[in-house]
Coordinates of C-alpha atoms in Angstrom, one line a residue:
M1 CA 78.6 -95.5 -6.9
R2 CA 75.2 -96.0 -8.3
N3 CA 74.2 -92.5 -7.1
V4 CA 77.4 -91.1 -8.6
Y5 CA 76.8 -92.6 -12.1
R6 CA 73.1 -91.8 -12.1
H7 CA 73.1 -88.3 -10.7
V8 CA 76.5 -86.8 -10.1
F9 CA 78.2 -87.6 -13.4
P10 CA 75.2 -86.4 -15.5
Q11 CA 75.3 -83.1 -13.5
V12 CA 79.0 -82.8 -14.2
H13 CA 78.5 -83.2 -17.9
K14 CA 75.7 -80.6 -17.8
E15 CA 78.1 -78.1 -16.2
L16 CA 80.9 -79.0 -18.6
N17 CA 78.6 -78.6 -21.6
G18 CA 78.0 -75.0 -20.6
W19 CA 81.8 -74.3 -20.4
I20 CA 82.3 -76.1 -23.7
S21 CA 79.8 -73.8 -25.3
M22 CA 81.5 -70.7 -23.9
A23 CA 85.0 -72.1 -24.9
Q24 CA 83.9 -72.6 -28.5
K25 CA 83.3 -68.8 -28.7
I26 CA 86.7 -67.7 -27.4
P27 CA 88.0 -65.2 -30.0
N28 CA 91.7 -66.1 -29.8
E29 CA 92.5 -69.3 -31.7
E30 CA 95.2 -70.6 -29.3
L31 CA 93.2 -69.9 -26.1
R32 CA 90.1 -71.5 -27.7
K33 CA 92.2 -74.6 -28.7
Q34 CA 93.6 -75.1 -25.2
A35 CA 90.3 -74.5 -23.4
L36 CA 88.5 -77.1 -25.5
A37 CA 91.4 -79.6 -25.4
S38 CA 91.6 -79.3 -21.6
I39 CA 88.0 -80.3 -21.2
E40 CA 88.1 -83.0 -23.9
G41 CA 91.2 -84.6 -22.5
K42 CA 90.6 -84.2 -18.8
T43 CA 86.9 -84.7 -18.2
F44 CA 87.8 -87.5 -15.8
H45 CA 89.3 -84.9 -13.4
C46 CA 85.9 -83.2 -13.0
E47 CA 84.1 -86.6 -12.7
G48 CA 86.4 -87.8 -10.0
G49 CA 86.4 -84.6 -8.1
S50 CA 82.7 -84.3 -8.2
I51 CA 82.3 -87.4 -6.0
Y52 CA 83.0 -85.0 -3.1
S53 CA 79.7 -83.4 -3.7
M54 CA 78.1 -86.2 -1.8
L55 CA 79.5 -84.6 1.4
A56 CA 77.4 -81.5 0.6
G57 CA 74.1 -83.1 1.3
S58 CA 71.1 -81.4 -0.3
R59 CA 73.5 -78.8 -1.8
W60 CA 75.4 -81.3 -3.9
K61 CA 74.6 -79.5 -7.2
E62 CA 76.3 -76.3 -5.9
A63 CA 79.3 -78.4 -4.9
V64 CA 79.4 -79.9 -8.4
K65 CA 79.2 -76.4 -9.9
F66 CA 82.2 -75.3 -7.8
I67 CA 84.2 -78.4 -8.4
V68 CA 83.7 -78.4 -12.2
A69 CA 84.5 -74.7 -12.5
Y70 CA 87.6 -74.8 -10.3
Q71 CA 88.9 -78.0 -11.9
T72 CA 88.3 -76.6 -15.3
I73 CA 90.4 -73.6 -14.4
S74 CA 93.2 -76.0 -13.3
D75 CA 93.1 -78.1 -16.4
Y76 CA 92.9 -75.1 -18.7
L77 CA 95.9 -73.4 -17.1
D78 CA 97.8 -76.6 -17.1
N79 CA 97.4 -76.8 -20.9
L80 CA 98.4 -73.1 -21.2
C81 CA 101.6 -73.7 -19.2
D82 CA 102.4 -77.1 -20.6
R83 CA 101.2 -77.2 -24.3
S84 CA 101.0 -73.6 -25.3
T85 CA 103.4 -70.7 -26.3
S86 CA 105.0 -69.5 -23.1
L87 CA 107.8 -70.6 -20.7
D88 CA 107.6 -67.4 -18.6
P89 CA 107.3 -68.0 -14.8
Q90 CA 105.8 -64.5 -14.5
D91 CA 103.1 -65.4 -17.0
F92 CA 102.4 -68.7 -15.1
R93 CA 102.1 -66.9 -11.8
M94 CA 99.7 -64.3 -13.2
L95 CA 97.5 -67.0 -14.8
H96 CA 97.3 -68.9 -11.5
Q97 CA 96.2 -65.7 -9.7
S98 CA 92.8 -66.7 -11.1
M99 CA 92.8 -69.8 -8.9
T100 CA 93.6 -67.7 -5.8
D101 CA 90.8 -65.3 -6.7
A102 CA 88.4 -68.3 -7.3
L103 CA 88.9 -69.3 -3.7
T104 CA 88.3 -65.8 -2.3
P105 CA 84.9 -64.2 -2.8
G106 CA 85.3 -60.4 -3.1
N107 CA 88.7 -60.6 -4.8
P108 CA 88.6 -58.4 -7.9
M109 CA 89.4 -59.9 -11.3
H110 CA 93.0 -59.4 -12.6
D111 CA 94.5 -59.2 -16.0
Y112 CA 95.4 -62.9 -16.0
Y113 CA 96.9 -62.8 -19.5
Q114 CA 99.0 -59.8 -18.8
Y115 CA 102.3 -61.5 -19.6
R116 CA 101.4 -63.4 -22.8
E117 CA 100.6 -62.6 -26.4
E118 CA 97.2 -64.4 -26.4
R119 CA 94.8 -62.3 -24.4
N120 CA 91.2 -62.3 -25.7
D121 CA 89.3 -65.3 -24.3
G122 CA 85.9 -63.6 -24.4
G123 CA 85.7 -63.6 -20.6
Y124 CA 86.0 -67.3 -20.3
L125 CA 88.6 -67.5 -17.4
E126 CA 86.8 -64.6 -15.5
A127 CA 83.5 -66.5 -15.8
L128 CA 85.0 -69.6 -14.3
V129 CA 86.5 -67.6 -11.4
I130 CA 83.2 -65.7 -10.8
T131 CA 81.3 -69.0 -10.7
C132 CA 83.5 -70.3 -8.0
Q133 CA 83.2 -67.1 -6.0
E134 CA 79.4 -67.1 -6.3
V135 CA 79.2 -70.6 -4.9
L136 CA 81.4 -69.7 -1.9
E137 CA 80.0 -66.2 -1.3
G138 CA 77.9 -65.9 1.8
Q139 CA 78.7 -69.3 3.2
P140 CA 78.9 -68.6 7.0
D141 CA 81.5 -71.3 7.7
Y142 CA 83.7 -70.6 4.7
S143 CA 85.8 -68.2 6.8
I144 CA 86.9 -71.3 8.8
V145 CA 88.2 -73.2 5.8
H146 CA 89.5 -70.3 3.8
P147 CA 93.1 -70.4 5.3
Y148 CA 93.3 -74.1 4.6
V149 CA 92.1 -74.0 1.0
T150 CA 94.2 -71.0 0.2
Q151 CA 97.3 -72.7 1.6
L152 CA 96.6 -75.8 -0.5
G153 CA 95.9 -73.6 -3.5
D154 CA 99.1 -71.6 -3.0
L155 CA 101.1 -74.8 -3.0
Y156 CA 99.4 -76.0 -6.1
N157 CA 100.1 -72.6 -7.8
D158 CA 103.8 -72.7 -6.8
L159 CA 104.1 -76.2 -8.3
Q160 CA 102.6 -75.2 -11.6
V161 CA 105.0 -72.2 -11.9
H162 CA 108.1 -74.2 -11.0
K163 CA 107.5 -77.3 -13.1
H164 CA 106.6 -75.5 -16.4
V165 CA 109.6 -73.2 -16.8
V166 CA 112.4 -73.9 -19.2
E167 CA 113.6 -77.5 -18.8
E168 CA 117.0 -76.8 -17.2
E169 CA 115.4 -74.7 -14.4
R170 CA 112.7 -77.1 -13.4
I171 CA 114.5 -79.5 -11.1
P172 CA 116.6 -76.8 -9.3
R173 CA 113.5 -74.7 -8.7
L174 CA 111.5 -77.6 -7.4
Q175 CA 114.4 -78.7 -5.1
T176 CA 114.9 -75.2 -3.7
W177 CA 111.2 -74.9 -3.1
F178 CA 111.2 -78.2 -1.3
S179 CA 114.2 -77.2 0.9
E180 CA 112.2 -74.2 2.1
Q181 CA 109.4 -76.3 3.5
K182 CA 109.9 -76.8 7.2
T183 CA 106.8 -78.8 8.1
V184 CA 107.0 -81.8 5.7
K185 CA 109.2 -84.6 6.9
G186 CA 110.1 -88.0 5.3
L187 CA 109.4 -87.1 1.7
K188 CA 111.6 -86.7 -1.3
W189 CA 111.4 -83.5 -3.3
Y190 CA 109.6 -85.1 -6.1
E191 CA 107.1 -86.7 -3.7
F192 CA 106.4 -83.4 -2.0
S193 CA 105.9 -81.8 -5.4
A194 CA 103.3 -84.5 -6.2
C195 CA 101.5 -83.9 -2.9
T196 CA 100.9 -80.3 -3.9
G197 CA 99.5 -81.1 -7.3
S198 CA 96.1 -82.3 -6.2
T199 CA 92.8 -80.4 -5.7
L200 CA 91.1 -83.1 -3.7
G201 CA 91.7 -81.4 -0.3
I202 CA 90.0 -78.2 -1.5
F203 CA 87.0 -80.1 -2.9
C204 CA 86.6 -82.0 0.4
L205 CA 86.7 -78.8 2.5
V206 CA 84.3 -76.9 0.2
S207 CA 81.8 -79.7 0.1
Y208 CA 81.8 -80.1 3.9
T209 CA 81.3 -76.4 4.2
L210 CA 78.3 -76.4 1.8
G211 CA 76.9 -79.3 3.7
G212 CA 76.8 -77.2 6.9
T213 CA 79.0 -79.5 8.9
M214 CA 82.2 -77.4 9.0
N215 CA 84.0 -76.3 12.2
E216 CA 87.6 -75.5 13.0
R217 CA 88.4 -79.0 14.3
L218 CA 87.1 -80.7 11.1
A219 CA 88.9 -78.2 8.8
K220 CA 92.2 -78.9 10.5
K221 CA 91.6 -82.7 10.4
V222 CA 90.7 -82.7 6.7
A223 CA 93.7 -80.6 5.8
E224 CA 96.1 -82.9 7.8
S225 CA 94.5 -86.1 6.5
Y226 CA 94.6 -85.0 2.8
F227 CA 97.9 -83.3 2.7
P228 CA 100.4 -84.7 2.1
F229 CA 99.6 -88.4 1.7
L230 CA 96.2 -88.8 0.1
Q231 CA 96.9 -85.9 -2.3
G232 CA 100.3 -87.4 -3.0
L233 CA 98.9 -90.8 -3.7
H234 CA 96.5 -89.2 -6.1
I235 CA 99.1 -87.4 -8.2
L236 CA 101.8 -90.1 -8.0
L237 CA 99.2 -92.5 -9.5
D238 CA 98.5 -89.9 -12.2
Y239 CA 102.2 -89.7 -13.0
Y240 CA 102.6 -93.5 -12.8
I241 CA 100.1 -94.2 -15.6
D242 CA 101.6 -91.3 -17.7
Q243 CA 105.2 -92.6 -17.6
Q244 CA 105.4 -93.8 -21.2
E245 CA 103.5 -90.9 -22.6
D246 CA 105.6 -88.3 -20.7
K247 CA 108.8 -90.1 -21.9
E248 CA 107.7 -89.8 -25.5
E249 CA 106.7 -86.1 -25.0
G250 CA 109.8 -85.2 -23.0
D251 CA 107.6 -84.1 -20.1
L252 CA 108.7 -84.1 -16.4
N253 CA 107.4 -87.2 -14.6
F254 CA 108.0 -87.5 -10.8
C255 CA 108.0 -91.3 -10.9
S256 CA 111.1 -91.3 -13.0
Y257 CA 113.2 -90.0 -10.0
Y258 CA 112.8 -93.2 -7.9
E259 CA 115.9 -95.3 -8.0
N260 CA 114.2 -98.4 -9.3
E261 CA 110.8 -100.1 -9.7
Q262 CA 111.1 -101.8 -6.3
E263 CA 111.6 -98.5 -4.5
M264 CA 108.7 -97.0 -6.3
R265 CA 106.4 -99.8 -5.3
K266 CA 107.5 -99.6 -1.7
R267 CA 106.9 -95.8 -1.5
F268 CA 103.4 -96.1 -3.2
V269 CA 102.5 -98.7 -0.5
Y270 CA 103.8 -96.4 2.2
F271 CA 101.5 -93.6 0.8
V272 CA 98.5 -96.0 0.9
E273 CA 99.2 -97.0 4.5
E274 CA 99.7 -93.4 5.7
T275 CA 96.5 -92.4 3.9
K276 CA 94.5 -95.2 5.5
A277 CA 95.8 -94.2 9.0
R278 CA 95.0 -90.5 8.6
T279 CA 91.6 -90.8 7.0
K280 CA 90.5 -93.3 9.6
T281 CA 90.1 -90.5 12.1
L282 CA 87.8 -88.4 9.9
P283 CA 84.0 -88.3 10.1
D284 CA 82.6 -90.3 7.2
A285 CA 85.8 -92.4 7.4
H286 CA 84.3 -95.0 5.0
F287 CA 83.7 -92.4 2.4
H288 CA 87.4 -91.2 2.6
Q289 CA 88.6 -94.8 2.5
M290 CA 86.5 -95.3 -0.6
I291 CA 88.2 -92.3 -2.2
Q292 CA 91.6 -93.9 -1.5
E293 CA 90.6 -97.3 -2.7
G294 CA 88.8 -95.7 -5.7
L295 CA 91.9 -93.7 -6.7
V296 CA 94.1 -96.9 -6.7
G297 CA 91.5 -99.1 -8.5
M298 CA 90.5 -96.6 -11.1
Y299 CA 93.9 -95.3 -12.0
L300 CA 95.4 -98.7 -12.3
A301 CA 92.6 -99.8 -14.6
D302 CA 93.5 -97.2 -17.1
R303 CA 94.4 -98.4 -20.6
K304 CA 97.8 -96.7 -20.4
V305 CA 99.0 -99.1 -17.6
S306 CA 99.3 -101.9 -20.2
R307 CA 102.1 -100.0 -21.9
L308 CA 104.3 -100.0 -18.7
E309 CA 107.0 -102.5 -17.8
N310 CA 106.3 -104.8 -14.8
A311 CA 102.8 -103.3 -14.6
K312 CA 101.1 -106.5 -13.5
V313 CA 103.3 -106.9 -10.4
F314 CA 102.9 -103.2 -9.5
V315 CA 99.1 -103.3 -9.9
R316 CA 98.7 -106.6 -7.9
E317 CA 100.8 -105.3 -5.0
L318 CA 99.1 -101.9 -4.8
L319 CA 95.6 -103.4 -5.0
N320 CA 96.4 -105.8 -2.3
A321 CA 97.8 -103.0 0.0
S322 CA 94.8 -100.8 -0.7
G323 CA 91.9 -103.1 0.2
R324 CA 89.0 -105.1 -1.1
K325 CA 87.1 -102.1 -2.6
A326 CA 90.2 -101.1 -4.6
K327 CA 89.8 -104.4 -6.5
F328 CA 86.1 -103.7 -7.0
F329 CA 86.8 -100.2 -8.4
H330 CA 89.6 -101.7 -10.6
F331 CA 87.1 -104.2 -12.1
Q332 CA 84.3 -101.7 -12.5
T333 CA 86.5 -99.2 -14.2
K334 CA 87.7 -101.7 -16.7
V335 CA 84.1 -102.6 -17.5
Y336 CA 83.2 -98.8 -17.7
H337 CA 86.0 -98.3 -20.3
K338 CA 84.7 -101.2 -22.4
L339 CA 81.2 -99.9 -22.3
K340 CA 82.3 -96.3 -22.9
P341 CA 85.1 -96.3 -25.4
G342 CA 87.2 -93.1 -25.3
K343 CA 90.3 -91.5 -24.0
S344 CA 92.3 -92.6 -21.0
L345 CA 92.5 -90.7 -17.7

C-alpha cells in the first residue's frame, strides 16, 4: 500500500490530468459537462483499479495507462446513460461499442454518438479508445485473454443498456437477460446483474498479460475466480453505500431487492466466502485476497455508510467475515478521508 500511495496513485492522477485537459476542450456543452463530472466524481474507480498494475511488473505504467483510459470510458458512458438526455437502448448500445473496440486492437472507430443529439466531443471518446488499443496492440499473449476480456466486457455492456432504459422496462429486461444465462447458478437476477458491473476481471487479465506471465490456464483461472463472486462483491458494496443516495435520486439499486437486512448481510458474507475460496487457487493469492479485503474495508469506510440504517451491525459482520486486513483497510481509509477531505466513493 505504501507503493500504491507513493507511486501508483500519482501516476493515475497524471493520466487523469491529461484526460481532464482534453475534456475541458470538448465543444459540446453537455458532453463536456458529463466528461468532467465523471472524472471528478469517480476518480476513486481509477485509483482502485490501478492497484492491478502491480501485477504488470516493470510495465506497471502501461497498465495504469490502460486502466485509467478504460475506466474513464466506463465512468463517462455511465454518466451519459444515467444523468444525461437519452433513454434510448440503441443509443446506449452504440456508446458502449467503444468499450468493445477498446479491448480489440485493430477494430475501427465507430460513430459512437450516432443515436443522440449531442455528438461533437472533439475526439475525446475516440482518444480514450485508441489509448487502450495502443497499450494492448502487439502484446504476444493478449490473444489468450481476448476471449475472456471481451466476454466480461460484453456482459458489462449488456448491463449498462438494460439498467438505463425507461424505468418500467428496466427490471423486466434485467430479469429476461438473467433467465437467458445458463452457466450462472445460485444467484438472484439482481446479484447476477451486479456481478457483470465490475471491470476488475479485465484489469487483472490485462495486467498479468503486460507482466508477461499469461497463459491459457491462468486466463481461465482468473476469469473463473473473478466472475461472478469477486466482481459481484465489488458492485454490491458499491450499491450498498449508495442506497440512501439512490433512493433520493430515484435510481435503481440492486440491494433494495433483498427481502430484508438480515438476508442481505447473509448474502454479502456468502460472496466474501466464495471469493476467498476461488482466489486462494490463483498465483499471487495474497494479492487477490488483499483486493477482496481492501474492497470490503475501503467501501465500508466511506462517509455515506453513516447515513444507512443498521450500518454498524452490517460493517462489523462483514469486516469479521472478510479478515484481519479488511479491518486494516477500513481504518486506513477513514484516516485517508480525514487527511484528504473530498467526495465519497
